[in-house]
Amino acid sequence: MDHEFIYEALPTRVVFGDGKLAALPAEIDKLGARRALVLSTSAQAGWAGQVAKVLGEKCVGIFSEAAMHTPVEVTEQAMQQVKDLAADCVVGLGGGSTIGLGKAIALRTGLPQIAVPTTYAGSEMTPILGQTEKGVKTTLRDALVLPKTVIYDVSLTLSLPPALSATSGLNAMAHAVEALYAQDRNPIVSLMAEEGIAALAQALPGVIADPQDRDARARAQYGTWLCGICLGSAGMALHHKLCHVLGGTFDLPHAETHAIMLPHTAAYNAPGAPEAMRRAARALKADSAAEGLWSLAGRIKAPRALKDIGMPESGIAKATELAMKNPYWNPRPLAEKDIEALIRRAWAGEAPQA
Ligand SMILES: [Fe+2]
């Protein structure tokens, strides 16, 4: 183990269980709030209506315009509603977009927020908020944006499509893998990371085989929660840097990019973080983390090649160049030739190599 570390717990109350959406009114009481504004995307407006019903007179309105990357214009519209309706808390039902909006409102008002996640993104467990203004994305970390309460109700995840469950699950695991070798890792978060990887690795094949399997879904959601804590607690390295470069430069879909890259970045970092990767491998019940992640991705039919999600072969050199710019901490130093080979393998869909 590491003999020096800093551990800071994230003070979120977590209510976990099938049907726990019904606990929402009591959770609002606990916060001392009485006038909730319910948030969702337009696609999930129907669900927001159900949440409003559960809340009864504790709901003062619904704002169902949450959008990807938390555009500031949308936040301003929602802020107007918060004011007009004199809301004293927000309830965000959905994935990263809706939870992002709840965080943006909390940042501006200090109002408490309750997050009710319906995906495996994990944003609800982090004090991190990414916002976009005129196409420029900025990310901040502030205790104010951390949800006060998170309700994990497995019944809200049953309709998450299998393909999205697979890529979103691997995206969540990436946070745990990177937390295990993070520069600011600590023993508690490492325990959560290992358990999060194990829970998702065990659950995802069952979720893909039968999306209505509540047991597998609950285990996946449990793993998601732990991986979310990892993202909120530890710094990210090569994997996230590469995915941001690839996603930003070639407009690749987020979860798919993470799913494809993870076995490759795990392989690259294995020599620089042998203990962390040994723990990841143990969680995956595999000989190595890279091999375990690669075979899991195959079993749950996640995409394995960047060329299949829209990256041109000509982009490999550009991505390498950008990945080498602005040095950042990573357990294994970045060697341009090796990074280029890694990206090329991921582009072609070849097995990972150290
Ligand atoms: Fe991430």
Short mmCIF file of N, CA and C and ligand atoms in Angstrom, two decimals, residues 121 171 174-175 231 236 239-240 244 254 258, ligand 1:
data_model
loop_
_atom_site.label_atom_id
_atom_site.label_comp_id
_atom_site.label_asym_id
_atom_site.label_seq_id
_atom_site.Cartn_x
_atom_site.Cartn_y
_atom_site.Cartn_z
N ALA A 121 -23.38 7.00 -16.03
CA ALA A 121 -22.34 8.01 -16.22
C ALA A 121 -21.58 8.35 -14.94
N ASN A 171 -17.32 2.99 -19.72
CA ASN A 171 -16.93 4.37 -19.43
C ASN A 171 -16.82 4.57 -17.91
N ALA A 174 -13.68 2.99 -16.53
CA ALA A 174 -12.47 3.77 -16.82
C ALA A 174 -12.11 4.67 -15.64
N HIS A 175 -13.13 5.18 -14.94
CA HIS A 175 -12.85 6.06 -13.79
C HIS A 175 -12.19 5.27 -12.66
N LEU A 231 -14.32 8.85 -9.79
CA LEU A 231 -14.17 10.03 -10.65
C LEU A 231 -14.17 11.31 -9.81
N MET A 236 -7.57 12.06 -13.13
CA MET A 236 -7.54 11.14 -14.26
C MET A 236 -6.27 11.39 -15.09
N HIS A 239 -5.79 7.82 -20.06
CA HIS A 239 -7.03 7.37 -20.69
C HIS A 239 -7.96 8.55 -20.99
N HIS A 240 -8.18 9.40 -19.99
CA HIS A 240 -9.10 10.52 -20.20
C HIS A 240 -8.54 11.55 -21.17
N HIS A 244 -10.45 12.57 -24.58
CA HIS A 244 -10.86 13.95 -24.85
C HIS A 244 -10.29 14.44 -26.17
N HIS A 254 -19.02 9.86 -27.00
CA HIS A 254 -18.28 9.83 -25.74
C HIS A 254 -18.09 8.41 -25.18
N HIS A 258 -14.58 5.91 -24.97
CA HIS A 258 -14.00 5.40 -23.72
C HIS A 258 -13.95 3.87 -23.74
FE FE B 1 -14.80 10.20 -17.76
#
